Coordinates of C-alpha atoms (C1' of nucleotides) in Angstrom, one line a residue:
Chain A
M225 CA 72.8 -47.4 39.2
S226 CA 72.3 -43.9 37.9
P227 CA 73.1 -43.0 34.3
T228 CA 76.4 -42.6 32.6
L229 CA 77.4 -39.0 32.2
P230 CA 77.4 -38.8 28.3
D231 CA 73.7 -41.0 28.3
M232 CA 72.1 -37.8 29.7
I233 CA 70.5 -34.9 27.2
C234 CA 71.1 -32.6 30.0
F235 CA 75.0 -33.1 30.0
A236 CA 74.7 -33.2 25.6
L237 CA 73.4 -29.2 25.9
Y238 CA 75.7 -28.5 28.8
S239 CA 78.6 -29.4 27.5
A240 CA 77.8 -28.6 23.5
N241 CA 76.5 -25.1 25.0
Q242 CA 80.2 -24.8 26.1
A243 CA 81.7 -26.6 23.1
M244 CA 79.8 -23.7 21.4
Q245 CA 81.1 -20.7 23.3
R246 CA 84.3 -22.1 23.1
V247 CA 84.2 -21.9 19.6
Y248 CA 83.1 -18.3 19.5
A249 CA 84.9 -17.0 22.6
P250 CA 88.3 -16.5 20.9
L251 CA 86.4 -15.2 17.8
L252 CA 84.2 -12.4 19.9
Q253 CA 87.2 -11.1 21.6
K254 CA 88.8 -9.7 18.5
L255 CA 85.9 -7.5 18.9
G256 CA 86.0 -7.1 22.5
L257 CA 82.5 -8.8 23.2
T258 CA 82.0 -11.9 25.5
Y259 CA 79.6 -14.3 24.7
P260 CA 76.5 -13.1 26.6
Q261 CA 77.6 -9.7 25.1
Y262 CA 76.8 -10.8 21.8
L263 CA 73.9 -12.0 22.3
V264 CA 72.8 -8.9 23.5
M265 CA 74.0 -7.2 20.6
L266 CA 71.8 -9.6 18.3
S267 CA 68.9 -8.8 20.1
L268 CA 69.7 -4.7 19.3
W269 CA 71.0 -4.9 16.1
Q270 CA 67.6 -6.6 15.3
A271 CA 65.7 -4.2 17.4
D272 CA 67.5 -0.8 18.9
G273 CA 66.2 1.1 22.0
Q274 CA 64.8 -1.8 24.0
T275 CA 64.2 -1.9 27.6
V276 CA 65.9 -4.0 30.3
G277 CA 62.8 -6.1 30.5
D278 CA 62.9 -6.5 26.7
L279 CA 66.1 -8.0 26.3
G280 CA 65.7 -10.3 29.3
R281 CA 62.7 -11.8 27.8
A282 CA 64.4 -12.2 24.8
L283 CA 67.5 -13.8 26.7
G284 CA 65.6 -15.5 28.7
L285 CA 67.4 -13.7 32.0
E286 CA 65.9 -11.7 34.9
S287 CA 67.2 -8.0 35.5
N288 CA 69.7 -9.4 38.4
T289 CA 71.7 -10.4 35.4
V290 CA 71.2 -8.4 32.4
T291 CA 71.6 -5.0 34.3
P292 CA 75.1 -5.8 35.1
L293 CA 75.7 -7.3 31.6
L294 CA 74.5 -4.0 30.4
K295 CA 76.3 -1.6 32.6
R296 CA 79.8 -3.4 31.8
M297 CA 78.6 -2.9 27.7
E298 CA 77.9 0.8 28.6
A299 CA 81.2 1.0 30.6
Q300 CA 82.7 -0.4 27.3
G301 CA 80.9 2.0 25.3
L302 CA 78.9 -0.8 23.3
V303 CA 75.4 0.9 24.8
A304 CA 73.9 3.9 26.5
R305 CA 71.1 3.2 29.3
S306 CA 68.3 6.1 30.0
R307 CA 65.2 5.9 31.3
D308 CA 62.2 6.2 29.4
G309 CA 60.4 9.4 29.4
A310 CA 57.0 8.2 29.7
D311 CA 57.4 5.5 32.5
E312 CA 60.5 6.3 34.7
R313 CA 60.3 2.8 35.1
Q314 CA 61.7 1.3 32.5
V315 CA 65.4 1.6 31.2
R316 CA 65.8 1.9 27.4
V317 CA 69.0 0.6 26.0
A318 CA 70.4 2.2 22.8
L319 CA 73.4 1.2 20.6
T320 CA 76.3 3.4 20.6
D321 CA 77.7 4.5 17.0
H322 CA 80.3 1.8 18.0
G323 CA 78.0 -0.7 19.3
R324 CA 76.5 0.0 15.7
G325 CA 79.9 -0.3 13.6
L326 CA 80.3 -4.1 15.2
Q327 CA 77.5 -5.6 13.4
D328 CA 79.3 -5.2 9.7
Q329 CA 82.5 -7.1 11.7
V330 CA 80.6 -10.2 13.0
Q331 CA 79.3 -11.0 9.6
P332 CA 82.4 -13.1 8.8
L333 CA 81.6 -14.8 12.1
T334 CA 78.6 -16.6 11.0
A335 CA 80.4 -18.7 8.7
C336 CA 83.8 -19.6 11.1
I337 CA 80.7 -21.4 13.1
I338 CA 78.8 -23.1 10.0
E339 CA 82.3 -24.5 9.4
A340 CA 83.1 -25.4 12.9
C341 CA 79.2 -27.3 12.9
G342 CA 80.9 -29.2 10.1
M343 CA 77.6 -30.1 8.7
P344 CA 75.6 -28.8 5.8
P345 CA 73.1 -25.6 7.1
A346 CA 70.1 -26.9 6.2
E347 CA 71.2 -29.8 8.9
I348 CA 72.2 -27.4 11.6
A349 CA 68.7 -25.3 10.5
E350 CA 66.9 -29.0 11.8
L351 CA 69.1 -29.6 14.7
R352 CA 68.4 -25.8 16.0
D353 CA 64.5 -26.4 15.7
R354 CA 64.3 -29.6 17.3
I355 CA 66.8 -28.1 20.3
T356 CA 64.5 -25.3 20.4
A357 CA 60.9 -27.2 20.5
L358 CA 62.9 -29.1 23.4
R359 CA 63.5 -25.8 25.4
D360 CA 60.0 -24.6 24.6
R361 CA 59.0 -27.9 25.9
L362 CA 61.3 -27.6 29.0
R363 CA 59.6 -24.0 29.5
Q364 CA 56.4 -24.7 29.8
A365 CA 57.4 -27.6 32.4
G366 CA 59.0 -25.4 34.5
Chain B
M237 CA 71.9 -7.7 8.2
S238 CA 72.8 -10.2 11.6
P239 CA 70.9 -13.1 12.4
T240 CA 67.7 -13.0 14.5
L241 CA 68.4 -14.6 17.7
P242 CA 66.0 -17.6 17.8
D243 CA 67.7 -18.3 14.4
M244 CA 71.1 -19.4 15.8
I245 CA 71.9 -22.5 16.6
C246 CA 74.0 -21.4 19.4
F247 CA 71.2 -19.5 21.2
A248 CA 69.3 -22.4 20.6
L249 CA 71.8 -24.5 22.7
Y250 CA 72.2 -21.6 25.0
S251 CA 68.3 -21.5 26.5
A252 CA 68.0 -25.0 25.9
N253 CA 70.9 -25.9 28.0
Q254 CA 69.5 -22.8 30.8
A255 CA 65.9 -24.3 30.4
M256 CA 67.1 -27.5 31.5
Q257 CA 69.1 -26.6 34.3
R258 CA 65.7 -24.3 35.4
V259 CA 63.8 -27.9 35.3
Y260 CA 66.8 -29.3 37.1
A261 CA 67.3 -26.9 40.1
P262 CA 64.4 -27.4 42.1
L263 CA 65.0 -30.9 42.4
L264 CA 68.4 -31.3 43.2
Q265 CA 67.9 -28.3 46.1
K266 CA 65.6 -30.9 47.9
L267 CA 69.3 -32.8 47.6
G268 CA 71.3 -29.9 48.4
L269 CA 73.5 -30.2 45.1
T270 CA 73.6 -27.8 42.5
Y271 CA 73.9 -29.0 39.0
P272 CA 76.9 -29.1 38.5
Q273 CA 77.7 -30.7 41.6
Y274 CA 74.9 -32.9 40.3
L275 CA 77.1 -33.9 37.4
V276 CA 80.2 -34.4 39.8
M277 CA 78.3 -36.7 41.7
L278 CA 77.2 -38.7 38.6
S279 CA 80.8 -39.0 37.4
L280 CA 81.7 -40.4 40.7
W281 CA 78.8 -43.0 41.4
Q282 CA 80.4 -44.2 37.9
A283 CA 83.6 -44.4 39.0
D284 CA 84.8 -43.6 42.4
G285 CA 88.1 -42.3 43.4
Q286 CA 88.8 -40.1 40.1
T287 CA 91.4 -37.7 40.3
V288 CA 90.6 -33.8 39.6
G289 CA 91.6 -34.0 36.4
D290 CA 89.5 -37.1 35.2
L291 CA 86.7 -35.1 36.6
G292 CA 87.7 -32.3 34.9
R293 CA 88.2 -34.7 31.8
A294 CA 84.7 -36.0 32.2
L295 CA 83.0 -32.6 32.4
G296 CA 85.0 -31.0 30.0
L297 CA 86.3 -28.2 32.8
E298 CA 89.8 -27.4 33.9
S299 CA 90.9 -27.3 37.2
N300 CA 90.6 -23.8 37.4
T301 CA 86.4 -24.6 38.1
V302 CA 87.1 -27.7 39.0
T303 CA 89.0 -27.3 42.3
P304 CA 86.8 -24.5 44.0
L305 CA 83.9 -26.7 43.0
L306 CA 85.3 -30.0 44.8
K307 CA 86.2 -27.8 48.0
R308 CA 82.6 -26.8 48.5
M309 CA 81.5 -30.3 47.9
E310 CA 84.0 -31.3 50.5
A311 CA 82.5 -28.7 52.8
Q312 CA 79.3 -30.1 52.4
G313 CA 80.1 -33.7 53.3
L314 CA 79.8 -34.8 49.6
V315 CA 82.9 -35.9 49.2
A316 CA 86.7 -36.5 50.6
R317 CA 90.0 -35.0 48.8
S318 CA 93.4 -36.5 49.5
R319 CA 96.5 -36.9 47.3
D320 CA 97.5 -39.2 46.0
G321 CA 99.9 -41.9 47.7
A322 CA 101.7 -42.8 44.1
D323 CA 101.6 -39.6 42.5
E324 CA 101.6 -36.9 44.9
R325 CA 100.6 -34.0 42.1
Q326 CA 97.2 -35.8 41.8
V327 CA 94.5 -35.2 43.9
R328 CA 91.7 -38.2 44.3
V329 CA 88.0 -37.6 44.9
A330 CA 86.1 -40.6 47.2
L331 CA 82.2 -40.4 47.9
T332 CA 81.8 -40.1 51.7
D333 CA 78.6 -42.6 52.9
H334 CA 76.3 -39.5 52.6
G335 CA 77.3 -38.8 48.9
R336 CA 77.2 -42.4 48.0
G337 CA 73.5 -42.3 50.0
L338 CA 72.4 -39.2 47.6
Q339 CA 72.6 -42.2 44.9
D340 CA 69.1 -43.6 45.7
Q341 CA 67.9 -40.1 46.1
V342 CA 68.1 -38.9 42.7
Q343 CA 66.9 -42.2 41.2
P344 CA 63.0 -41.0 40.6
L345 CA 64.4 -37.6 39.0
T346 CA 65.3 -39.2 35.7
A347 CA 61.5 -39.8 35.2
C348 CA 61.0 -36.5 36.1
I349 CA 63.1 -34.8 33.5
I350 CA 62.0 -37.5 30.6
E351 CA 58.1 -35.6 31.5
A352 CA 59.7 -32.7 31.1
C353 CA 60.9 -33.1 27.7
G354 CA 57.8 -33.9 26.6
M355 CA 58.8 -36.3 24.1
P356 CA 59.5 -40.1 24.2
P357 CA 63.0 -41.7 25.5
A358 CA 63.6 -43.1 22.1
E359 CA 63.2 -39.8 20.3
I360 CA 65.4 -38.1 23.5
A361 CA 68.4 -40.7 23.1
E362 CA 68.0 -39.8 19.2
L363 CA 68.9 -35.8 20.0
R364 CA 71.3 -36.3 22.4
D365 CA 73.2 -38.4 20.3
R366 CA 72.7 -35.6 17.6
I367 CA 73.9 -32.7 20.0
T368 CA 76.8 -34.7 21.2
A369 CA 77.8 -35.3 17.6
L370 CA 77.7 -31.5 17.1
R371 CA 79.4 -30.7 20.4
D372 CA 82.2 -33.5 19.5
R373 CA 82.6 -31.7 15.8
L374 CA 82.9 -28.2 17.8
R375 CA 85.8 -29.7 19.8
Q376 CA 87.4 -30.8 17.2
A377 CA 87.3 -26.8 15.4
G378 CA 88.4 -25.6 18.7
Chain C
dT157 C1' 40.9 11.3 44.3
dG158 C1' 43.8 8.5 47.2
dG159 C1' 45.4 3.8 49.1
dT160 C1' 47.0 -0.1 47.9
dA161 C1' 48.5 -3.7 44.3
dT162 C1' 51.8 -4.5 40.8
dT163 C1' 55.3 -3.1 37.4
dC164 C1' 60.5 -2.7 36.1
dA165 C1' 65.3 -2.3 37.3
dA166 C1' 68.5 -2.4 41.1
dT167 C1' 71.3 -4.6 44.3
dC168 C1' 73.5 -8.2 46.9
dG169 C1' 75.7 -12.6 48.1
dC170 C1' 76.6 -16.7 46.3
dT171 C1' 78.0 -20.2 42.7
dC172 C1' 80.4 -21.5 38.3
dA173 C1' 83.7 -21.1 34.4
dC174 C1' 87.5 -18.8 32.2
dG175 C1' 92.3 -17.2 31.2
dA176 C1' 96.7 -16.3 33.1
dT177 C1' 99.7 -17.6 36.7
dT178 C1' 101.9 -20.8 40.0
dA179 C1' 103.9 -24.2 42.8
dA180 C1' 105.0 -29.0 43.5
dA181 C1' 105.9 -33.6 41.9
dT182 C1' 107.4 -36.5 38.7
dC183 C1' 109.6 -37.6 34.3
dG184 C1' 113.1 -38.4 30.8
dC185 C1' 117.6 -38.3 29.3
dA186 C1' 122.3 -37.0 28.9
Chain D
dT113 C1' 123.0 -38.9 39.3
dG114 C1' 121.3 -34.5 38.5
dC115 C1' 118.6 -31.1 35.6
dG116 C1' 115.8 -29.4 32.6
dA117 C1' 110.9 -30.5 30.6
dT118 C1' 106.7 -31.9 31.4
dT119 C1' 102.1 -33.2 34.6
dT120 C1' 99.1 -31.7 37.8
dA121 C1' 96.6 -29.2 41.1
dA122 C1' 95.6 -24.7 43.1
dT123 C1' 95.2 -19.2 43.0
dC124 C1' 93.6 -15.1 41.4
dG125 C1' 90.4 -11.8 39.2
dT126 C1' 87.0 -10.8 36.0
dG127 C1' 82.2 -12.2 33.3
dA128 C1' 78.0 -14.5 34.3
dG129 C1' 73.8 -16.3 36.1
dC130 C1' 70.5 -17.0 39.8
dG131 C1' 67.4 -16.8 44.2
dA132 C1' 65.8 -13.0 47.4
dT133 C1' 65.2 -8.7 48.0
dT134 C1' 64.4 -3.4 47.6
dG135 C1' 62.5 1.4 45.8
dA136 C1' 60.6 3.4 43.0
dA137 C1' 57.0 4.2 39.4
dT138 C1' 52.7 3.0 37.1
dA139 C1' 48.1 1.5 37.3
dC140 C1' 44.1 -0.3 38.7
dC141 C1' 39.7 0.9 41.9
dA142 C1' 37.1 1.6 45.7

DNA sequence: TGGTATTCAATCGCTCACGATTAAATCGCA
DNA sequence: TGCGATTTAATCGTGAGCGATTGAATACCA
């Protein structure tokens, strides 16, 4: 007997991530962002001018995913990409005024998500920490 | 200030799911399965002959994702698809002998994953339940 | 200094996910 | 009985994610 789908933590993560993205998607769409684009923006609002590699490390993605993602974001006027002067191998990603301006508009999102989670913020934070700890163990195993 | 990427439970889910799939992928590849295909197989091993709609509900996916997925699985000889005689709208998905036979080969996987999680099974189960509860609340909110 | 190794981003091909739409079968009800 | 509403898969186009590879810039070192 193989285990049941609902019994598996891999499916719990798969379907919870799915559900989370489905809550975010319609809210982000109003700002013209997809979910992965939102994650990139979060990272850039934190530290503007990161390289493609920096962003990849922050998101856990390789250039084969990040580069096309950033190209679409550049086409939408969210970021600008340019080779680093000191090291021409690296590409720096800078927020445009529009991209920077979106930060104010995502402010109300946080409350929506907390509401959707249906549990007190402290409990969310505790669950987040345990999920993060699991992730780090899985990364180490890989 | 927008919150930091590591502070957000959405990113915890995103990156933990990513890490889990990355542990599974090389193991499943030896069996000729992708991760979503593995989830389909788990569901079919549990109940053979489900319809496309049944599988979609089990996985939380629509036919626009499930149909091509099943077509690829059919091309690989894992399943057979056929219209239901009593209701021609529905398509029933049956395991082939090969597909059924794979169940034995995934047996050792469970131990690998528990190992990779780096925590006792009881703790995994508890975390799984909390993630599942979060997912169900998010689904209700959407 | 010259030549090799490494780093970094990009490209290609494939799978998956999803919004929107379509076509066919079935249902329900006047 | 027949016709409109609903259900069910399938299709299409786009964005992500990833294994494998490539090409250019830099680092390293004999």
